[in-house]
Tab-separated table of C-alpha atoms and ligand atoms in Angstrom:
chain	number	residue	atom	x	y	z
A	28	UNK	CA	47.231	43.830	117.189
A	29	UNK	CA	49.134	40.460	116.320
A	30	UNK	CA	52.521	39.645	116.567
A	31	UNK	CA	53.051	39.389	112.839
A	32	UNK	CA	52.121	43.081	112.453
A	33	UNK	CA	54.816	45.281	113.935
A	34	UNK	CA	58.007	43.716	116.636
A	35	UNK	CA	58.041	47.173	117.916
A	36	UNK	CA	55.708	45.055	120.295
A	37	UNK	CA	57.725	42.357	121.695
A	38	UNK	CA	58.123	38.940	119.599
A	39	UNK	CA	55.786	37.182	121.796
A	40	UNK	CA	54.104	37.064	125.350
A	41	UNK	CA	57.558	35.171	126.642
A	42	UNK	CA	59.120	38.722	125.883
A	43	UNK	CA	59.795	41.149	128.215
A	44	UNK	CA	60.541	44.183	126.225
A	45	UNK	CA	60.720	45.175	122.750
A	46	UNK	CA	63.746	45.154	120.182
A	47	UNK	CA	65.380	47.956	120.091
A	48	UNK	CA	65.836	49.526	117.085
A	49	UNK	CA	69.494	48.902	116.923
A	50	UNK	CA	68.568	45.735	117.058
A	51	UNK	CA	66.207	45.722	114.787
A	52	UNK	CA	68.144	47.428	112.113
A	53	UNK	CA	70.997	44.918	112.609
A	54	UNK	CA	68.828	41.598	112.605
A	55	UNK	CA	66.557	42.937	109.805
A	56	UNK	CA	66.824	41.085	105.946
A	57	UNK	CA	63.975	42.812	104.139
A	58	UNK	CA	66.346	45.394	102.170
A	59	UNK	CA	67.463	42.948	100.439
A	60	UNK	CA	65.028	39.509	100.657
A	61	UNK	CA	62.144	41.304	99.065
A	62	UNK	CA	64.099	40.707	96.202
A	63	UNK	CA	62.782	36.971	96.451
A	64	UNK	CA	58.715	37.529	97.504
A	65	UNK	CA	57.832	36.044	93.893
A	66	UNK	CA	59.326	32.516	95.096
A	67	UNK	CA	58.726	33.169	98.505
A	68	UNK	CA	54.427	33.385	97.308
A	69	UNK	CA	55.210	30.303	94.645
A	70	UNK	CA	56.823	28.336	98.445
A	71	UNK	CA	53.243	29.304	99.896
A	72	UNK	CA	51.237	28.466	97.095
A	73	UNK	CA	52.545	25.427	97.063
A	74	UNK	CA	52.917	24.784	100.861
A	75	UNK	CA	48.976	25.628	101.181
A	76	UNK	CA	47.571	23.240	98.034
A	77	UNK	CA	49.184	20.488	100.256
A	78	UNK	CA	48.021	21.125	102.921
A	79	UNK	CA	44.671	21.237	102.382
A	80	UNK	CA	45.329	17.891	100.312
A	81	UNK	CA	46.448	16.100	102.886
A	82	UNK	CA	43.735	17.808	105.101
A	83	UNK	CA	45.541	19.852	107.364
A	84	UNK	CA	43.675	23.512	106.411
A	85	UNK	CA	40.473	23.014	105.154
A	86	UNK	CA	39.698	24.043	101.264
A	87	UNK	CA	37.893	27.218	102.486
A	88	UNK	CA	41.353	28.439	103.997
A	89	UNK	CA	43.190	27.329	101.706
A	90	UNK	CA	41.120	29.326	98.967
A	91	UNK	CA	41.240	32.605	101.441
A	92	UNK	CA	44.823	31.718	100.519
A	93	UNK	CA	45.734	31.386	97.735
A	94	UNK	CA	43.504	34.592	96.755
A	95	UNK	CA	45.155	36.264	99.372
A	96	UNK	CA	48.713	35.509	98.180
A	97	UNK	CA	47.534	36.706	94.591
A	98	UNK	CA	46.483	40.491	95.944
A	99	UNK	CA	49.902	39.913	97.774
A	100	UNK	CA	51.451	39.545	94.641
A	101	UNK	CA	49.658	42.255	92.530
A	102	UNK	CA	50.540	45.030	94.945
A	103	UNK	CA	53.732	44.032	95.587
A	104	UNK	CA	54.443	44.231	91.705
A	105	UNK	CA	52.772	47.520	91.484
A	106	UNK	CA	54.751	48.620	94.343
A	107	UNK	CA	51.945	49.236	96.089
A	108	UNK	CA	53.009	46.627	99.191
A	109	UNK	CA	55.187	48.557	101.893
A	110	UNK	CA	57.857	46.670	103.629
A	111	UNK	CA	58.349	46.946	106.670
A	112	UNK	CA	61.749	46.688	108.753
A	113	UNK	CA	59.476	46.125	111.940
A	114	UNK	CA	58.779	42.990	110.433
A	115	UNK	CA	62.086	41.913	109.675
A	116	UNK	CA	62.216	39.578	106.448
A	117	UNK	CA	60.089	39.220	103.138
A	118	UNK	CA	58.665	35.922	104.803
A	119	UNK	CA	56.824	37.525	107.838
A	120	UNK	CA	56.329	40.675	105.542
A	121	UNK	CA	54.002	38.753	103.484
A	122	UNK	CA	52.674	36.581	105.918
A	123	UNK	CA	51.521	39.202	107.964
A	124	UNK	CA	49.891	41.379	105.011
A	125	UNK	CA	47.733	38.051	103.793
A	126	UNK	CA	46.740	37.616	107.659
A	127	UNK	CA	45.499	41.770	107.642
A	128	UNK	CA	44.110	40.632	103.995
A	129	UNK	CA	42.238	37.390	105.193
A	130	UNK	CA	42.573	36.830	108.866
A	131	UNK	CA	42.863	33.275	110.340
A	132	UNK	CA	43.259	31.282	107.149
A	133	UNK	CA	46.902	33.569	106.613
A	134	UNK	CA	47.390	32.414	110.272
A	135	UNK	CA	47.129	28.878	109.825
A	136	UNK	CA	49.722	29.113	106.217
A	137	UNK	CA	52.260	28.347	108.470
A	138	UNK	CA	51.422	24.965	109.880
A	139	UNK	CA	53.875	22.863	109.733
A	140	UNK	CA	56.740	24.852	108.521
A	141	UNK	CA	59.042	27.149	109.222
A	142	UNK	CA	61.385	30.279	108.286
A	143	UNK	CA	63.771	28.213	108.038
A	144	UNK	CA	62.687	25.534	105.967
A	145	UNK	CA	61.108	28.321	103.904
A	146	UNK	CA	63.999	30.757	103.115
A	147	UNK	CA	65.906	28.040	101.878
A	148	UNK	CA	63.459	26.785	100.002
A	149	UNK	CA	62.631	30.672	98.675
A	150	UNK	CA	66.650	31.125	97.481
A	151	UNK	CA	66.718	27.892	95.962
A	152	UNK	CA	63.626	28.751	93.995
A	153	UNK	CA	64.918	32.108	93.330
A	154	UNK	CA	68.399	31.137	92.168
A	155	UNK	CA	66.795	27.966	89.725
A	156	UNK	CA	65.130	31.085	88.143
A	157	UNK	CA	68.481	32.926	87.855
A	158	UNK	CA	70.864	30.026	86.669
A	159	UNK	CA	68.244	29.495	83.760
A	160	UNK	CA	68.429	33.552	82.739
A	161	UNK	CA	72.516	33.616	83.218
A	162	UNK	CA	72.606	29.962	81.346
A	163	UNK	CA	70.692	31.758	78.244
A	164	UNK	CA	73.673	34.602	78.700
A	165	UNK	CA	76.220	32.358	78.320
A	166	UNK	CA	74.954	31.025	75.373
A	167	UNK	CA	74.414	34.010	73.949
A	168	UNK	CA	78.193	35.062	74.957
A	169	UNK	CA	79.203	31.914	72.802
A	170	UNK	CA	76.797	32.786	70.373
A	171	UNK	CA	79.179	36.404	69.764
A	172	UNK	CA	82.296	34.811	70.120
A	173	UNK	CA	81.469	31.950	67.488
A	174	UNK	CA	80.367	34.440	65.213
A	175	UNK	CA	83.768	36.567	65.372
A	176	UNK	CA	85.671	32.816	65.565
A	177	UNK	CA	83.721	32.135	61.758
A	178	UNK	CA	84.405	35.768	60.301
A	179	UNK	CA	88.296	35.392	61.515
A	180	UNK	CA	89.150	32.325	60.872
A	181	UNK	CA	91.592	32.734	58.393
A	182	UNK	CA	93.350	35.698	60.181
A	183	UNK	CA	96.678	34.880	61.608
A	184	UNK	CA	97.519	35.996	65.145
A	185	UNK	CA	100.470	35.826	66.518
A	186	UNK	CA	99.859	33.438	69.788
A	187	UNK	CA	101.649	34.326	72.731
A	188	UNK	CA	103.193	32.518	75.526
A	189	UNK	CA	104.473	34.258	78.551
A	190	UNK	CA	103.420	37.230	76.875
A	191	UNK	CA	105.846	36.818	73.916
A	192	UNK	CA	105.146	35.549	70.239
A	193	UNK	CA	105.104	32.368	70.477
A	194	UNK	CA	103.297	30.770	67.308
A	195	UNK	CA	100.818	32.273	64.247
A	196	UNK	CA	97.381	31.472	65.299
A	197	UNK	CA	93.913	31.466	63.387
A	198	UNK	CA	92.181	34.576	65.195
A	199	UNK	CA	89.362	32.303	65.031
A	200	UNK	CA	90.624	29.417	67.011
A	201	UNK	CA	91.678	32.026	69.594
A	202	UNK	CA	88.003	33.318	69.853
A	203	UNK	CA	87.147	29.558	70.235
A	204	UNK	CA	89.172	29.115	73.001
A	205	UNK	CA	86.660	31.401	75.174
A	206	UNK	CA	83.509	29.255	73.782
A	207	UNK	CA	84.957	26.302	75.419
A	208	UNK	CA	85.628	27.803	78.691
A	209	UNK	CA	82.305	29.254	78.643
A	210	UNK	CA	80.411	26.028	77.487
A	211	UNK	CA	82.278	24.458	80.249
A	212	UNK	CA	81.116	27.542	82.763
A	213	UNK	CA	77.287	26.530	81.382
A	214	UNK	CA	77.953	22.877	81.944
A	215	UNK	CA	79.122	23.824	85.788
A	216	UNK	CA	76.103	26.285	86.156
A	217	UNK	CA	73.810	23.151	84.818
A	218	UNK	CA	75.271	20.527	87.422
A	219	UNK	CA	74.934	22.933	89.897
A	220	UNK	CA	71.334	23.613	88.878
A	221	UNK	CA	69.935	19.945	90.103
A	222	UNK	CA	71.862	20.300	93.215
A	223	UNK	CA	69.773	23.566	93.663
A	224	UNK	CA	66.100	22.518	92.601
A	225	UNK	CA	65.721	20.080	95.548
A	226	UNK	CA	62.851	21.098	98.183
A	227	UNK	CA	63.847	21.785	101.924
A	228	UNK	CA	60.024	22.604	102.587
A	229	UNK	CA	58.877	20.053	105.368
A	230	UNK	CA	62.154	19.626	107.069
A	231	UNK	CA	60.344	23.519	109.673
A	232	UNK	CA	62.487	24.182	111.960
A	233	UNK	CA	65.338	21.354	111.861
A	234	UNK	CA	63.246	18.153	112.709
A	235	UNK	CA	61.341	18.303	110.758
A	236	UNK	CA	57.040	17.709	112.003
A	237	UNK	CA	54.991	16.494	113.037
A	238	UNK	CA	51.549	16.649	110.363
A	239	UNK	CA	51.202	14.287	107.627
A	240	UNK	CA	53.138	16.545	105.282
A	241	UNK	CA	53.489	15.299	101.472
A	242	UNK	CA	56.888	16.490	100.915
A	243	UNK	CA	57.123	14.605	97.532
A	244	UNK	CA	53.593	16.564	96.153
A	245	UNK	CA	55.066	19.626	97.013
A	246	UNK	CA	58.608	19.027	95.016
A	247	UNK	CA	56.512	18.075	91.906
A	248	UNK	CA	54.447	20.898	92.317
A	249	UNK	CA	57.975	23.129	92.352
A	250	UNK	CA	59.155	21.643	89.560
A	251	UNK	CA	62.042	20.306	91.495
A	252	UNK	CA	64.277	18.044	91.216
A	253	UNK	CA	63.714	16.118	94.514
A	254	UNK	CA	63.540	16.531	97.954
A	255	UNK	CA	66.244	17.001	100.475
A	256	UNK	CA	66.694	13.840	102.698
A	257	UNK	CA	67.963	14.953	105.739
A	258	UNK	CA	66.298	17.718	107.918
A	259	UNK	CA	69.233	19.093	109.721
A	260	UNK	CA	70.924	19.432	106.767
A	261	UNK	CA	67.584	20.761	104.694
A	262	UNK	CA	67.927	23.960	106.829
A	263	UNK	CA	71.266	24.595	107.967
A	264	UNK	CA	73.862	24.359	104.702
A	265	UNK	CA	73.973	26.797	101.705
A	266	UNK	CA	76.723	24.705	99.964
A	267	UNK	CA	74.349	24.976	96.733
A	268	UNK	CA	74.514	28.898	97.535
A	269	UNK	CA	78.872	28.280	97.016
A	270	UNK	CA	79.328	25.974	94.733
A	271	UNK	CA	76.409	28.524	92.437
A	272	UNK	CA	79.618	31.449	93.492
A	273	UNK	CA	82.267	29.479	92.757
A	274	UNK	CA	81.081	28.574	89.385
A	275	UNK	CA	80.280	32.144	88.915
A	276	UNK	CA	83.936	33.597	89.954
A	277	UNK	CA	85.136	30.963	87.959
A	278	UNK	CA	83.608	32.140	84.881
A	279	UNK	CA	83.893	35.564	85.733
A	280	UNK	CA	88.123	34.478	85.764
A	281	UNK	CA	87.537	33.233	82.363
A	282	UNK	CA	85.715	36.727	81.638
A	283	UNK	CA	88.412	38.376	83.459
A	284	UNK	CA	91.208	36.659	80.850
A	285	UNK	CA	88.976	37.515	77.656
A	286	UNK	CA	89.126	41.256	79.645
A	287	UNK	CA	92.717	41.625	79.568
A	288	UNK	CA	93.173	40.782	75.538
A	289	UNK	CA	90.634	42.843	74.740
A	290	UNK	CA	92.666	45.357	76.821
A	291	UNK	CA	96.347	44.526	75.449
A	292	UNK	CA	95.231	43.850	72.021
A	293	UNK	CA	93.334	47.569	71.794
A	294	UNK	CA	96.717	49.388	73.559
A	295	UNK	CA	98.371	51.860	71.240
A	296	UNK	CA	101.339	48.891	70.752
A	297	UNK	CA	98.938	46.533	69.559
A	298	UNK	CA	96.053	48.267	67.652
A	299	UNK	CA	94.441	44.617	66.809
A	300	UNK	CA	91.122	45.054	67.727
A	301	UNK	CA	88.605	47.901	68.031
A	302	UNK	CA	85.976	48.058	70.330
A	303	UNK	CA	83.064	50.038	69.817
A	304	UNK	CA	82.966	53.720	70.681
A	305	UNK	CA	79.762	52.882	72.821
A	306	UNK	CA	82.011	50.386	75.462
A	307	UNK	CA	84.759	52.862	76.388
A	308	UNK	CA	84.836	56.547	77.557
A	309	UNK	CA	87.179	59.232	77.137
A	310	UNK	CA	89.511	60.922	79.437
A	311	UNK	CA	88.417	64.294	80.780
A	312	UNK	CA	91.742	65.751	80.853
A	313	UNK	CA	93.262	63.407	77.735
A	314	UNK	CA	91.164	64.271	74.385
A	315	UNK	CA	93.090	61.985	72.467
A	316	UNK	CA	92.057	58.710	74.725
A	317	UNK	CA	89.623	55.814	74.251
A	318	UNK	CA	89.688	54.185	77.265
A	319	UNK	CA	88.371	50.418	77.952
A	320	UNK	CA	86.253	50.859	80.820
A	321	UNK	CA	83.834	47.728	80.211
A	322	UNK	CA	86.207	45.374	80.184
A	323	UNK	CA	88.133	47.201	83.122
A	324	UNK	CA	85.383	46.944	84.862
A	325	UNK	CA	85.146	43.643	84.178
A	326	UNK	CA	88.614	42.410	85.313
A	327	UNK	CA	87.796	44.227	88.700
A	328	UNK	CA	84.531	43.056	89.456
A	329	UNK	CA	86.192	39.480	88.447
A	330	UNK	CA	87.687	40.182	92.152
A	331	UNK	CA	84.439	41.078	93.807
A	332	UNK	CA	82.805	37.364	93.053
A	333	UNK	CA	85.651	35.830	94.148
A	334	UNK	CA	85.461	37.691	96.767
A	335	UNK	CA	81.558	36.794	97.682
A	336	UNK	CA	83.054	33.048	97.125
A	337	UNK	CA	85.543	33.293	99.816
A	338	UNK	CA	82.871	35.009	102.025
A	339	UNK	CA	80.686	32.521	101.830
A	340	UNK	CA	82.909	30.051	102.716
A	341	UNK	CA	83.553	31.350	105.696
A	342	UNK	CA	80.289	32.335	106.293
A	343	UNK	CA	79.778	28.165	106.517
A	344	UNK	CA	82.530	27.420	107.924
A	345	UNK	CA	82.127	25.990	111.511
A	346	UNK	CA	78.395	26.539	111.584
A	347	UNK	CA	76.929	24.083	114.227
A	348	UNK	CA	74.194	21.685	113.115
A	349	UNK	CA	71.442	23.520	112.205
A	350	UNK	CA	70.262	26.679	110.700
A	351	UNK	CA	71.451	29.791	112.270
A	352	UNK	CA	71.163	33.203	112.198
A	353	UNK	CA	74.336	33.519	110.039
A	354	UNK	CA	72.591	32.525	107.289
A	355	UNK	CA	70.987	35.579	106.412
A	356	UNK	CA	74.004	36.440	105.931
A	357	UNK	CA	74.395	34.628	102.678
A	358	UNK	CA	71.828	37.023	100.598
A	359	UNK	CA	73.554	40.177	99.705
A	360	UNK	CA	77.188	38.199	98.510
A	361	UNK	CA	74.915	35.818	96.291
A	362	UNK	CA	72.644	38.859	94.756
A	363	UNK	CA	75.567	40.616	94.262
A	364	UNK	CA	76.781	37.632	92.428
A	365	UNK	CA	74.209	36.676	90.019
A	366	UNK	CA	74.040	40.315	89.091
A	367	UNK	CA	77.227	41.288	88.262
A	368	UNK	CA	78.028	37.920	86.779
A	369	UNK	CA	74.558	38.523	84.609
A	370	UNK	CA	75.557	41.507	83.844
A	371	UNK	CA	78.534	41.500	82.607
A	372	UNK	CA	78.058	38.555	80.671
A	373	UNK	CA	75.346	40.251	79.425
A	374	UNK	CA	77.253	43.282	78.235
A	375	UNK	CA	80.251	41.178	76.871
A	376	UNK	CA	77.573	39.131	74.198
A	377	UNK	CA	76.862	42.685	73.142
A	378	UNK	CA	80.593	43.841	73.148
A	379	UNK	CA	82.516	41.029	71.078
A	380	UNK	CA	79.552	41.209	68.961
A	381	UNK	CA	80.548	44.746	67.693
A	382	UNK	CA	84.748	43.477	67.210
A	383	UNK	CA	87.099	44.447	64.559
A	384	UNK	CA	90.195	43.533	64.012
A	385	UNK	CA	93.195	44.648	62.203
A	386	UNK	CA	94.500	41.565	60.492
A	387	UNK	CA	97.840	43.801	59.084
A	388	UNK	CA	98.567	45.327	62.723
A	389	UNK	CA	98.581	41.273	63.811
A	390	UNK	CA	100.374	39.653	60.928
A	391	UNK	CA	103.023	42.091	61.278
A	392	UNK	CA	103.385	41.604	65.064
A	393	UNK	CA	103.634	37.888	64.030
A	394	UNK	CA	106.647	38.748	61.757
A	395	UNK	CA	108.314	40.769	64.180
A	396	UNK	CA	108.485	37.956	66.758
A	397	UNK	CA	109.764	35.097	64.890
A	398	UNK	CA	106.473	33.357	65.220
A	399	UNK	CA	108.022	30.481	62.664
A	400	UNK	CA	111.130	29.682	63.886
A	401	UNK	CA	109.542	25.804	65.171
A	402	UNK	CA	108.526	25.201	61.810
A	403	UNK	CA	112.249	25.970	60.834
A	404	UNK	CA	113.338	23.595	63.463
A	405	UNK	CA	109.990	21.653	62.134
A	406	UNK	CA	111.396	21.602	58.361
A	407	UNK	CA	114.773	20.626	59.547
A	408	UNK	CA	113.188	17.674	61.405
A	409	UNK	CA	111.699	16.310	58.495
A	410	UNK	CA	115.302	16.227	56.691
A	411	UNK	CA	116.350	13.830	59.232
A	412	UNK	CA	118.271	16.210	61.631
A	413	UNK	CA	117.638	16.129	65.424
A	414	UNK	CA	114.827	17.832	67.111
A	415	UNK	CA	117.271	18.571	69.588
A	416	UNK	CA	120.104	20.272	66.499
A	417	UNK	CA	117.295	21.562	64.210
A	418	UNK	CA	116.651	23.997	67.006
A	419	UNK	CA	119.838	24.989	68.396
A	420	UNK	CA	120.554	25.930	64.227
A	421	UNK	CA	117.383	27.669	64.077
A	422	UNK	CA	118.665	29.609	67.292
A	423	UNK	CA	121.137	30.622	64.843
A	424	UNK	CA	119.805	31.820	62.059
A	425	UNK	CA	117.067	33.603	64.365
A	426	UNK	CA	119.876	35.394	65.769
A	427	UNK	CA	121.363	36.202	62.115
A	428	UNK	CA	117.431	37.216	60.938
A	429	UNK	CA	117.607	39.963	64.702
A	430	UNK	CA	121.030	41.522	63.458
A	431	UNK	CA	119.490	42.052	60.181
A	432	UNK	CA	116.150	43.347	61.665
A	433	UNK	CA	114.465	41.904	58.682
A	434	UNK	CA	112.212	37.959	59.479
A	435	UNK	CA	113.712	34.815	58.743
A	436	UNK	CA	111.863	34.189	55.413
A	437	UNK	CA	113.698	37.798	54.421
A	438	UNK	CA	117.082	35.435	54.355
A	439	UNK	CA	117.872	34.606	51.079
A	440	UNK	CA	118.580	30.940	50.646
A	441	UNK	CA	121.541	31.015	50.704
A	442	UNK	CA	122.449	32.543	53.684
A	443	UNK	CA	119.999	29.747	55.707
A	444	UNK	CA	122.122	26.692	53.582
A	445	UNK	CA	124.506	27.678	55.667
A	446	UNK	CA	123.212	26.684	59.106
A	447	UNK	CA	121.879	23.926	57.006
A	448	UNK	CA	123.495	21.902	53.984
A	449	UNK	CA	119.625	20.151	53.730
A	450	UNK	CA	117.735	23.409	53.726
A	451	UNK	CA	115.824	23.815	49.755
A	452	UNK	CA	113.582	26.613	48.272
A	453	UNK	CA	110.588	24.963	49.867
A	454	UNK	CA	111.521	26.210	53.707
A	455	UNK	CA	109.957	29.575	52.643
A	456	UNK	CA	106.315	28.009	52.233
A	457	UNK	CA	107.063	26.489	55.583
A	458	UNK	CA	108.046	29.613	57.663
A	459	UNK	CA	105.280	31.608	56.060
A	460	UNK	CA	102.649	32.840	58.692
A	461	UNK	CA	100.217	30.754	56.823
A	462	UNK	CA	102.094	28.126	56.495
A	463	UNK	CA	102.969	27.563	60.160
A	464	UNK	CA	99.034	27.902	60.508
A	465	UNK	CA	97.618	24.997	57.883
A	466	UNK	CA	100.768	22.796	58.816
A	467	UNK	CA	99.283	22.330	62.112
A	468	UNK	CA	96.173	20.416	61.127
A	469	UNK	CA	95.664	18.195	63.850
A	470	UNK	CA	92.495	17.722	65.805
A	471	UNK	CA	92.208	20.845	68.620
A	472	UNK	CA	94.669	22.423	66.216
A	473	UNK	CA	94.609	26.071	64.820
A	474	UNK	CA	95.112	24.770	61.001
A	475	UNK	CA	91.439	26.588	58.746
A	476	UNK	CA	90.291	23.421	58.004
A	477	UNK	CA	90.617	22.397	61.813
A	478	UNK	CA	88.941	25.495	63.311
A	479	UNK	CA	85.825	25.763	60.651
A	480	UNK	CA	85.035	21.928	61.557
A	481	UNK	CA	85.354	23.241	65.447
A	482	UNK	CA	82.840	26.141	64.591
A	483	UNK	CA	80.270	23.511	62.979
A	484	UNK	CA	80.604	21.721	65.599
A	485	UNK	CA	79.754	24.429	68.012
A	486	UNK	CA	76.983	25.837	65.810
A	487	UNK	CA	75.132	22.000	66.484
A	488	UNK	CA	75.508	22.257	69.605
A	489	UNK	CA	74.305	25.351	70.166
A	490	UNK	CA	71.633	25.469	67.617
A	491	UNK	CA	73.199	28.606	66.425
B	14	LIG	N1	65.686	36.263	107.545
B	14	LIG	C1	66.343	35.106	107.623
B	14	LIG	C2	67.238	34.102	106.763
B	14	LIG	O1	67.656	34.678	106.082
B	14	LIG	C3	65.252	34.046	107.504
B	14	LIG	C4	65.072	33.010	108.740
B	14	LIG	C5	64.735	32.825	109.880
B	14	LIG	N2	64.825	32.096	110.538
B	14	LIG	C6	64.533	32.063	112.505
B	14	LIG	N3	64.884	31.749	113.037
B	14	LIG	N4	65.162	33.207	112.575
B	14	LIG	O2	67.937	33.175	107.679
């Protein structure tokens, strides 16, 4: 039995005793790193092809490796592959099976390579694919938001600051704020992808290798953007995984803000929106309940991803060059970040699409909150009154409206004129919700004309 077949045997002739079962379990990663098997095989195929091109191994060995790895892939795919804890990780498992299948050729695969550059390569290849999928989901979510935005450009929502009614805004405008956030998240992921997509292979254990490897060729073969230029750095840093998790955490933070708004808006006190029943759950005791479990969980899972970011940062902190086994701990937080992010984006894209809005409830809330008080002040400024004085005048007018339990627009002209003689009949237009919204017609403002222009811009950008 070769060393690779079982570590019930000692690692090599150098070891006097085998690993204890506890140590074996403690040090093994195969239970979770097996999900990188495709990347591992992909990397091995490129490495073997390059070894043959460079004359390091023979063409027959390369062919045997290629065919053997195809069979290993088929076995893993079908579930027939037997993952062995004894073989520690995905790399040793695959290599051992390959060797079982093709003999000595399999043993030649690891020439000029170490698990240190191998694992770094695998994570990068795997993560690159996941980033692409997350990117597609981010586009889908933006499209869902865009659809809701377009349908609701003219719907008036009370915009909030401090969660107090501030000024009327288009509900479409509000949705587009999230499109902006997710567009930046997408951009961030693309930037991270460029740094993820660099080839460590060829760095070997830490110092490079004495075989005449062609690393540039392998990078091209694996569609990577470049080659890691320092072998010590290549095998030891996981900053690319940390950056990705940072970008994912930020994206989750954006999701959590939307989630929180959905929770608030669908509460009975607001009643602004409804989400489809399939995204809510009932209560086991209170028959009237429809709970926003999906947005709440997304809010909660944000904490989990932020935790992974902190975990990875601390994992890396203070590690001396080059590879340390600490780095095996990078995988679970990274994998969970990817899973959580993708699931959350997928479910939000669907949920947002099925959102229904209650424009009356939104308008009433805007009116109750004197959302157009600023417009009265602006009106007075246009009449030549200094803004600070206008602000004070409007405070008196709001106080009067509060004491009459009415909106500003319900105060008779004569009453308004007591606050300032310059006020005329056209003030009612200025103080209406739509008048207020239409007036904010600067680039990036909430006037429906601006919002429609933004919808068009996003449609063009997303090809939607
Ligand atoms: N399973 C290991 C990891 O995830 C692979 C690299 C192990 N290298 C080593 N020298 N022990 O980091």
